[in-house]
XYZ file of C-alpha atoms in Angstrom:
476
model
C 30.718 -20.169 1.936
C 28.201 -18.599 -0.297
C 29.479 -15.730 -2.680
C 29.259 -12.492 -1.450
C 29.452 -9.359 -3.278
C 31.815 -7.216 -2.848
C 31.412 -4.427 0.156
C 31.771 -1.458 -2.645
C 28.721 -3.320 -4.398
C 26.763 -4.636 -1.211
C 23.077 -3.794 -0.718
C 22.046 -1.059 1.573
C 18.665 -1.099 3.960
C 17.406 2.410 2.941
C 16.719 5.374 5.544
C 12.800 5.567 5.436
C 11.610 6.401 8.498
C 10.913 9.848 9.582
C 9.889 11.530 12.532
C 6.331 10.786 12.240
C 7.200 7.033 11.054
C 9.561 7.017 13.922
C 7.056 7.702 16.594
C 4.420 5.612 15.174
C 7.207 3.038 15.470
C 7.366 3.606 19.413
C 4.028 4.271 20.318
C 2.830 2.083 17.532
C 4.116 -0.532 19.437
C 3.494 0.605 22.648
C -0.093 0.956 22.146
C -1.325 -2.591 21.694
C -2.175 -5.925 24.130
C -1.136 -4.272 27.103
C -3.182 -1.713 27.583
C -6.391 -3.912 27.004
C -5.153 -7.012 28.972
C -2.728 -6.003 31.732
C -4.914 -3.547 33.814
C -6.557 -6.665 35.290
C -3.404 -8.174 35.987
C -1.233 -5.128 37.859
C -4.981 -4.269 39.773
C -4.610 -7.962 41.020
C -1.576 -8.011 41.848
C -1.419 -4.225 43.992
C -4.991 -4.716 45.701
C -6.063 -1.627 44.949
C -7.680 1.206 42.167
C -5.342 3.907 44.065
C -2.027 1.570 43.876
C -2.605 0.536 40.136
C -2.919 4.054 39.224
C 0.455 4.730 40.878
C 2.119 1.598 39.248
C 0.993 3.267 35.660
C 2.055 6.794 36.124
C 5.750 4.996 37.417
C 6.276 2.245 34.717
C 5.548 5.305 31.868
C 8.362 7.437 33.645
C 10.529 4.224 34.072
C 9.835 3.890 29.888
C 10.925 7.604 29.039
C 14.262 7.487 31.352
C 15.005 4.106 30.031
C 14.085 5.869 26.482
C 16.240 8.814 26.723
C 19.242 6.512 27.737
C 18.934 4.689 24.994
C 18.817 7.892 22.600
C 22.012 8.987 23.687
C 23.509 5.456 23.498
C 21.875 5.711 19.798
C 23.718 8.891 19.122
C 27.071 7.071 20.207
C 26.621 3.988 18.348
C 24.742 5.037 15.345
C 23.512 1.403 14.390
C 20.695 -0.825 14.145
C 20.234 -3.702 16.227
C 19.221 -2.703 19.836
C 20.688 -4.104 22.983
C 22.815 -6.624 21.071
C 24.502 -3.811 19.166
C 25.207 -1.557 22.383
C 26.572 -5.045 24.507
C 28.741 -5.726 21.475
C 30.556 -2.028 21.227
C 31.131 -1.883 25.052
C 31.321 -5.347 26.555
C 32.427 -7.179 23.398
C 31.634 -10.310 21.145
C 31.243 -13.171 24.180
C 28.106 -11.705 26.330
C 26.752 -10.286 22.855
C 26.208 -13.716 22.061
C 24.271 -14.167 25.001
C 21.899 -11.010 24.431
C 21.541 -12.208 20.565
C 20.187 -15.765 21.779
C 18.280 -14.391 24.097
C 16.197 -11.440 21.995
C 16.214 -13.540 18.618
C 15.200 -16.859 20.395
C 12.959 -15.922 23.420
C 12.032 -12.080 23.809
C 11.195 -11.077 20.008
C 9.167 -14.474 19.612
C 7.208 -14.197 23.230
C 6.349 -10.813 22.665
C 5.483 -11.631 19.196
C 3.348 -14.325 20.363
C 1.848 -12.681 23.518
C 0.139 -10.008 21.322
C -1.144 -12.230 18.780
C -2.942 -14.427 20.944
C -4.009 -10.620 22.610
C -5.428 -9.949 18.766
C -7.236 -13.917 18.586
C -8.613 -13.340 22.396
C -10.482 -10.027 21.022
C -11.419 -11.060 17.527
C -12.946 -14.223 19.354
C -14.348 -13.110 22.542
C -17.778 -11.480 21.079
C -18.281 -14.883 19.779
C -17.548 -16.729 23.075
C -20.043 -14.545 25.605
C -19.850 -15.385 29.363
C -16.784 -17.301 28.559
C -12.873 -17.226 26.898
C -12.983 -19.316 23.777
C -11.085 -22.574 22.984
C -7.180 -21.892 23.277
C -6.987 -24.133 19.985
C -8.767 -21.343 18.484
C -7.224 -18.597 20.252
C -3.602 -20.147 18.846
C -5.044 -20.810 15.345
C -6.130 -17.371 14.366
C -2.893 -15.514 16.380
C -0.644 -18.083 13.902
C -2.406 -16.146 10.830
C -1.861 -12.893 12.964
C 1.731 -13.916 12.888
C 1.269 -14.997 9.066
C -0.007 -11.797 7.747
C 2.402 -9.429 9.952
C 5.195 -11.751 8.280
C 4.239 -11.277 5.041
C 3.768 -7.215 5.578
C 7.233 -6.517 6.415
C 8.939 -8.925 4.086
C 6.916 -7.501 0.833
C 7.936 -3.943 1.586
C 9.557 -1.396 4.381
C 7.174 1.427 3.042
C 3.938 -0.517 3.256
C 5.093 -1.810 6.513
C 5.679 1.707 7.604
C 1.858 2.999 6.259
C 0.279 0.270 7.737
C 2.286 1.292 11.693
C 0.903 4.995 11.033
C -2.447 4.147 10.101
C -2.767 1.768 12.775
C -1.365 4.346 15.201
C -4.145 7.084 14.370
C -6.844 4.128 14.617
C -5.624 3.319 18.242
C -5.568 6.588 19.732
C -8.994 6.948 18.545
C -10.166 4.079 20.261
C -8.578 4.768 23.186
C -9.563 8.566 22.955
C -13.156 6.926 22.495
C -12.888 5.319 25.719
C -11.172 7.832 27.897
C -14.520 10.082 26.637
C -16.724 7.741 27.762
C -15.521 7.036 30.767
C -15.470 10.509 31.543
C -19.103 11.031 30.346
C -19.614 7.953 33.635
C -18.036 9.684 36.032
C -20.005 13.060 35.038
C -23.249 11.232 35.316
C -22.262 9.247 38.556
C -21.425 10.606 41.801
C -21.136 7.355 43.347
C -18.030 6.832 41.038
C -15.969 9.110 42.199
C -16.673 8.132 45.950
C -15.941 4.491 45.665
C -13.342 4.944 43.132
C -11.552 8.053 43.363
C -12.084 9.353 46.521
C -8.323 8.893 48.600
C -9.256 6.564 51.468
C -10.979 4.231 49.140
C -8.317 3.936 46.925
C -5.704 2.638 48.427
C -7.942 0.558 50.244
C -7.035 -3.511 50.262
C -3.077 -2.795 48.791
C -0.825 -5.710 49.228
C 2.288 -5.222 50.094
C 5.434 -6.751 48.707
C 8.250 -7.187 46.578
C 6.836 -10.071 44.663
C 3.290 -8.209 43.882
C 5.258 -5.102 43.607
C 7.645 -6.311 41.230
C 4.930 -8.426 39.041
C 2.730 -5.702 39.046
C 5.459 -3.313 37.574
C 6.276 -5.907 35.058
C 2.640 -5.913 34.140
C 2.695 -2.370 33.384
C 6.214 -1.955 31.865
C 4.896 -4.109 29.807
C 2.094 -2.248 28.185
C 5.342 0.511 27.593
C 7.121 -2.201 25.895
C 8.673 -0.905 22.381
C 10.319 2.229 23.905
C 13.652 1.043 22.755
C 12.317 -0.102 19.036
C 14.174 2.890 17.379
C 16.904 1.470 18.461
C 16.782 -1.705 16.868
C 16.425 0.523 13.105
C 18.894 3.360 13.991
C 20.304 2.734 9.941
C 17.068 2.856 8.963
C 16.127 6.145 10.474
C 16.486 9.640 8.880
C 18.635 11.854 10.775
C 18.652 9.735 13.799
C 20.263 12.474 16.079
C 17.464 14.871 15.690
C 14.837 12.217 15.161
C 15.225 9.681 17.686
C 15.086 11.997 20.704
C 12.523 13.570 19.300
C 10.155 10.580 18.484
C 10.745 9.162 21.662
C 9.621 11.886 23.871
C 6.539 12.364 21.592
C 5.415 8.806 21.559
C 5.822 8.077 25.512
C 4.165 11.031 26.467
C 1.336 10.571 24.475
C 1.490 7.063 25.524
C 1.491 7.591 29.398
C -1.369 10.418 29.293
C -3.497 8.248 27.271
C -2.500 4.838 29.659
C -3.282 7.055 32.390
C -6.721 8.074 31.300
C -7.951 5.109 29.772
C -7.219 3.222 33.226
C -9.503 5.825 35.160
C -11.743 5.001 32.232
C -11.900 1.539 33.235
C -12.546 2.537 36.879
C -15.184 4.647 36.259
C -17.008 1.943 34.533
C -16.196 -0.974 35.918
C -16.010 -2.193 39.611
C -12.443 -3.263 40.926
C -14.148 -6.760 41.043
C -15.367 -6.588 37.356
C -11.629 -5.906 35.823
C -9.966 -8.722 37.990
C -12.516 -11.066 36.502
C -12.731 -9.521 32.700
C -10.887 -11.987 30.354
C -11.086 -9.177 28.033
C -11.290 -5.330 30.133
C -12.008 -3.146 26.860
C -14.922 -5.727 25.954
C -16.111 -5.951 29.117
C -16.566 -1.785 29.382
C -17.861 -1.796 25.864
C -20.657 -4.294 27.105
C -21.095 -1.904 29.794
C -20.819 1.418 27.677
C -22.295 1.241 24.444
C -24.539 -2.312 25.119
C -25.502 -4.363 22.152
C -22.609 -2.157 19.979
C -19.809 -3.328 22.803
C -18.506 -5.996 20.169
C -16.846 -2.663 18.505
C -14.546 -2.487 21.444
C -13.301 -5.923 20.391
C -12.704 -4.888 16.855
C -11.057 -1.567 18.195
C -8.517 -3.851 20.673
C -7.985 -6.578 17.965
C -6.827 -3.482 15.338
C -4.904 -1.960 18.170
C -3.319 -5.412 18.700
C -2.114 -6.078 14.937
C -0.284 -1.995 14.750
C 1.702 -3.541 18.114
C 2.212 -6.311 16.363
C 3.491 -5.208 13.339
C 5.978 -2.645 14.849
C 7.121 -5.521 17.731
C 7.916 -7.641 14.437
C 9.514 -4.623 12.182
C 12.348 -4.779 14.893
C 12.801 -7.644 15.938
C 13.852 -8.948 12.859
C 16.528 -6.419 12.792
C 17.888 -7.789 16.071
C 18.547 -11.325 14.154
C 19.991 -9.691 11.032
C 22.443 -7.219 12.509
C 23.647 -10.282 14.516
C 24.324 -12.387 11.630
C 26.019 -9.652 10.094
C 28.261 -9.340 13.161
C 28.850 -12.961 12.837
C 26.559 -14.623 15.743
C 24.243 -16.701 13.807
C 24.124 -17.923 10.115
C 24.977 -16.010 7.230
C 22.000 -16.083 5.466
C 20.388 -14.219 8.020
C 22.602 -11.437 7.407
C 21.249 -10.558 3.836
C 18.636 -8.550 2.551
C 16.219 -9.355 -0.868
C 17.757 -7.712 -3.805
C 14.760 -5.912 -4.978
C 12.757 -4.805 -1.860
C 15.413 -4.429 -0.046
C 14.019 -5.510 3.371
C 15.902 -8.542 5.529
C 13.625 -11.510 4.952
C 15.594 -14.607 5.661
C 15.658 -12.742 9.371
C 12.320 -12.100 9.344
C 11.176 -15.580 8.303
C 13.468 -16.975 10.871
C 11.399 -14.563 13.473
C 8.162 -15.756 12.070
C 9.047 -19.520 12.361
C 10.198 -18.850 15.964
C 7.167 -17.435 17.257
C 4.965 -19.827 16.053
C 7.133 -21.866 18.047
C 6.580 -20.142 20.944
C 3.440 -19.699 20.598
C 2.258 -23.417 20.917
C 2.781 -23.927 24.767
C 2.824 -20.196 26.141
C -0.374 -17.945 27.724
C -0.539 -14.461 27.980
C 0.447 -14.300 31.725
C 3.393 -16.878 31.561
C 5.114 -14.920 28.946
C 4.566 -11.362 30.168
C 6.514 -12.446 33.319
C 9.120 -14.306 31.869
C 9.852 -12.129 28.518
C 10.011 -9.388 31.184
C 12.235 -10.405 33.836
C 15.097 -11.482 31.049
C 14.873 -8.658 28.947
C 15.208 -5.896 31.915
C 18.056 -8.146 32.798
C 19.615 -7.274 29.691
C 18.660 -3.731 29.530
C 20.048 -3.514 32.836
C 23.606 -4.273 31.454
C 23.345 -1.793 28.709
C 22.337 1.142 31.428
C 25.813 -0.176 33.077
C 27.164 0.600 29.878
C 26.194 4.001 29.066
C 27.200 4.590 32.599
C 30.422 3.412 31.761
C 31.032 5.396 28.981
C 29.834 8.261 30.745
C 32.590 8.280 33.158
C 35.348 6.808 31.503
C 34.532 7.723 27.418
C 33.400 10.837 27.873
C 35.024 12.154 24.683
C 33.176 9.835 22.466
C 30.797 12.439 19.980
C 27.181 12.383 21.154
C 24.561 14.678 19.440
C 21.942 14.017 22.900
C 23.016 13.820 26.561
C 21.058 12.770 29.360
C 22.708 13.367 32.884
C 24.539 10.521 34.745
C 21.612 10.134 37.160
C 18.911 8.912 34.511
C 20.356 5.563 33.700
C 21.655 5.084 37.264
C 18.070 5.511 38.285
C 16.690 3.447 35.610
C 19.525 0.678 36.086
C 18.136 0.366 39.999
C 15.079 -0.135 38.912
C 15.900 -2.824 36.356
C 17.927 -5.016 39.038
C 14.725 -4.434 41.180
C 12.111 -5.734 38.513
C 15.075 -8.548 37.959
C 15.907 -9.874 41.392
C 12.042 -8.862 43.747
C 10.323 -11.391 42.123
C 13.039 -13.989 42.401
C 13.647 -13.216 46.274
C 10.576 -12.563 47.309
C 8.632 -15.478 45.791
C 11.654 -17.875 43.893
C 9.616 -20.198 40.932
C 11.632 -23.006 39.370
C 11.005 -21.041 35.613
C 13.065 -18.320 36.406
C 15.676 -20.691 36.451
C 14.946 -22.045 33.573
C 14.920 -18.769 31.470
C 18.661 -18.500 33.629
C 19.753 -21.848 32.095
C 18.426 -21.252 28.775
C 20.573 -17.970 28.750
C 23.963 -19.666 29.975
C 23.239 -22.379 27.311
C 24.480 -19.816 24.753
C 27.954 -20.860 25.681
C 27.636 -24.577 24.161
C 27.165 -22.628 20.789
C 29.778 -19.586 21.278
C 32.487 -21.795 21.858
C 32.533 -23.563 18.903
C 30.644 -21.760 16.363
C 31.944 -18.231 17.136
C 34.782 -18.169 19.145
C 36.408 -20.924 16.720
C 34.346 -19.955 13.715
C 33.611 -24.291 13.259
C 31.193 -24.084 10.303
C 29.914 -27.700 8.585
C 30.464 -27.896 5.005
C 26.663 -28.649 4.824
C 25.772 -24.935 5.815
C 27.702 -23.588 3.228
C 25.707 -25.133 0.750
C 22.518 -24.753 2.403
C 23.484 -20.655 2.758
C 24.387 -20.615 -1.389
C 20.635 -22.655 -1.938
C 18.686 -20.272 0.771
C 20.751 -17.365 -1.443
C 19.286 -18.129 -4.608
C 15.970 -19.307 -3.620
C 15.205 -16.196 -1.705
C 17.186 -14.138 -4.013
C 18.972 -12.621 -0.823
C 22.475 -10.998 -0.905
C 24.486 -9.961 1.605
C 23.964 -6.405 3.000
C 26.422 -3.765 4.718
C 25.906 -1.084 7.010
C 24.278 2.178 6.545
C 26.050 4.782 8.778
């Protein structure tokens, strides 16, 4: 095994985010390729202006319920590493595994991936008019997306940081851009309101069912995705039981007001037909808003795009380094560089997984399947909170939510898991099941037995050196 120094002398990730780092984390992350490519999608699937509107305002309060839960699991488990972490302290070290797999392997990556081919599809599309440009393309330019995120967080946590807030302020400007002009339509158009916004109307042409339902809420929980991201930092955050409650409910409110405006924005400038068909909805109302200038909107998307980006890839490579410091996958992932202090090997095993992923997948395909895994999994940490709610409740917690929030948000996480599959089965949802069970091949031997080829050892003390990497404890 490679050397490790001793736990008196180990490294230390450093506590440097603050509240306003911490909700430019969240909402950093939450404000990114959803909002500019889902709309279509969830309006498709519901039938209706009225119906999508509805299926916005209840995926944002699904977000801050699931949110809160999480805080006060965070305040009960004060450590990085997310879902993993939380299935490890309650359930223990065998369905761990499976969550570990799953988030370092499939949802990190495909979220990873999803919003840099969002970024390539808007840098792109004012070069492509009429129609979506060449998927090659699309792929090449989100692998340098990938590239340059990569290479962000592994140089340093502070520039990482500075780069989330900056990128924050620059999307809710854009967005607060378009929720203006939309209103300035709707002010100018009377016709608007009728078709649009007037009751009957609304609702008119809503499909009913527990497949559309349940895709369309997927859709729109996923433009919310990176509520938990705190989570997956907790040692990196600065007073994390004032701060994490506190960033949370910041960032998803501003989140779901601005979601919800921007999407009446849309409406007021576009036709219901228009955003079915728009490869690209913010393009499509710039070309409608501002004319020959509507290529802006693409620039505005792209940047909005990258700040997801970067905070989606901040934590997930947490996920795969806590994990290898808990055992579940290979040492070296566990350590941190001995200068800049930030967990590359992880994060360069994240980067080489999602341009994995990245080859075969489209935007749709992955939205769906990244989503109906991971609210499996966040549907057994809501179990667990419950749990420890009734039967720990001595444990010390700085932030309480009552017993009926994560029941409430654990019924609607086996609904988003099991409609779709009922309703309207697909052979890939068995897949993503298979590829989850897999896990047990490798548990058996490589963690339940702790089997380790002599050939890893020395590959961990070569990786060591050549990264200059040492192993790193926890910060609690």
């Amino acid at each position: 095994m490679a050397d490790k120094t001793p736990k008196n002398e180990g490294l230390q990730l450093k506590r440097q985010i603050g509240l306003i780092g911490g909700v430019a984390i969240v909402s950093g992350t939450m404000i990114g390729s959803g909002i500019f490519m889902s709309p279509q999608y969830v309006l498709a699937y519901v039938g209706s202006p009225g119906a999508s509107m509805l299926i916005w305002f209840f995926s944002g309060v699904v977000a801050l319920l699931a949110a809160l839960s999480y805080t006060e699991l965070g305040t009960i488990i004060p450590e990085s590493g997310g879902e993993f972490t939380y299935i490890l302290r309650i359930y223990g070290s065998f369905p761990a595994f499976f969550a570990a797999i799953t988030f370092i392997l499939l949802l990190k990556p495909s979220s990873i991936a999803a919003k840099s081919m969002t970024i390539a599809q808007y840098v792109m599309a004012p070069f492509y008019p009429g129609c979506p440009p060449p998927q090659l393309a699309v792929k090449c330019f989100a692998a340098f997306s990938i590239l340059v995120v990569a290479i962000t967080n592994i140089l340093n946590v502070r520039f990482a940081l500075r780069v989330q807030v900056i990128f924050l302020v620059a999307k809710v400007f854009s967005l607060t851009f378009i929720v203006i002009g939309g209103l300035v339509k709707v002010i100018q158009s009377s016709t608007v309101i009728e078709e649009n916004f007037n009751i009957e109307n609304a609702f008119q042409g809503t499909q009913f069912s527990l497949n559309t339902l349940g895709k369309a809420l997927l859709q729109g929980l996923w433009s919310y995705g990176g509520w938990s991201n705190l989570n997956y930092v907790t040692e990196e955050l600065n007073k994390p039981e004032v701060n994490l409650p506190r960033a949370v409910l910041i960032a998803i409110s501003l989140v779901t007001t601005l979601y919800l405006l921007v999407n009446v924005s849309y409406l007021a400038v576009m036709t219901p037909k228009e955003l079915v068909s728009s490869s690209a909805v913010a393009v499509t109302w710039g070309n409608k808003v501002l004319g020959s200038w509507g290529w802006v909107m693409s620039v505005a998307a792209a940047l909005s795009a990258f700040g997801s980006l970067n905070g989606t890839f901040f934590s997930g490579g947490r996920v795969c380094f806590v994990a290898a410091r808990e055992g579940h996958m290979p040492d070296i992932l566990s350590m941190a560089h001995v200068h800049r202090l930030t967990p590359s090997p992880a994060l360069i095993f994240t980067t080489i997984i999602s341009l994995v992923v990245l080859i075969p997948g489209d935007f749709q395909s992955i939205v769906n399947y990244f989503s109906f895994s991971a609210w499996f999994f966040y549907a057994i940490v809501l179990s667990g909170l419950i749990y420890l709610k009734i039967k720990k409740k001595d444990l010390p917690r700085s932030y309480k939510v009552p017993i009926v929030i994560p029941i409430l948000v654990l019924i609607a996480a086996i609904f988003l898991v099991l409609a779709p599959i009922i309703d309207n089965p697909q052979i890939e949802y068995l897949y993503v099941a298979l590829f989850i069970s897999s896990g047990i091949v490798l548990y058996i031997p490589f963690i339940h037995y702790k089997l380790c080829p002599r050939v890893l050892d020395k590959l961990t003390v070569f990786l060591q050196l050549f990264l200059e990497v040492a192993p790193a404890d926890k910060n609690l």
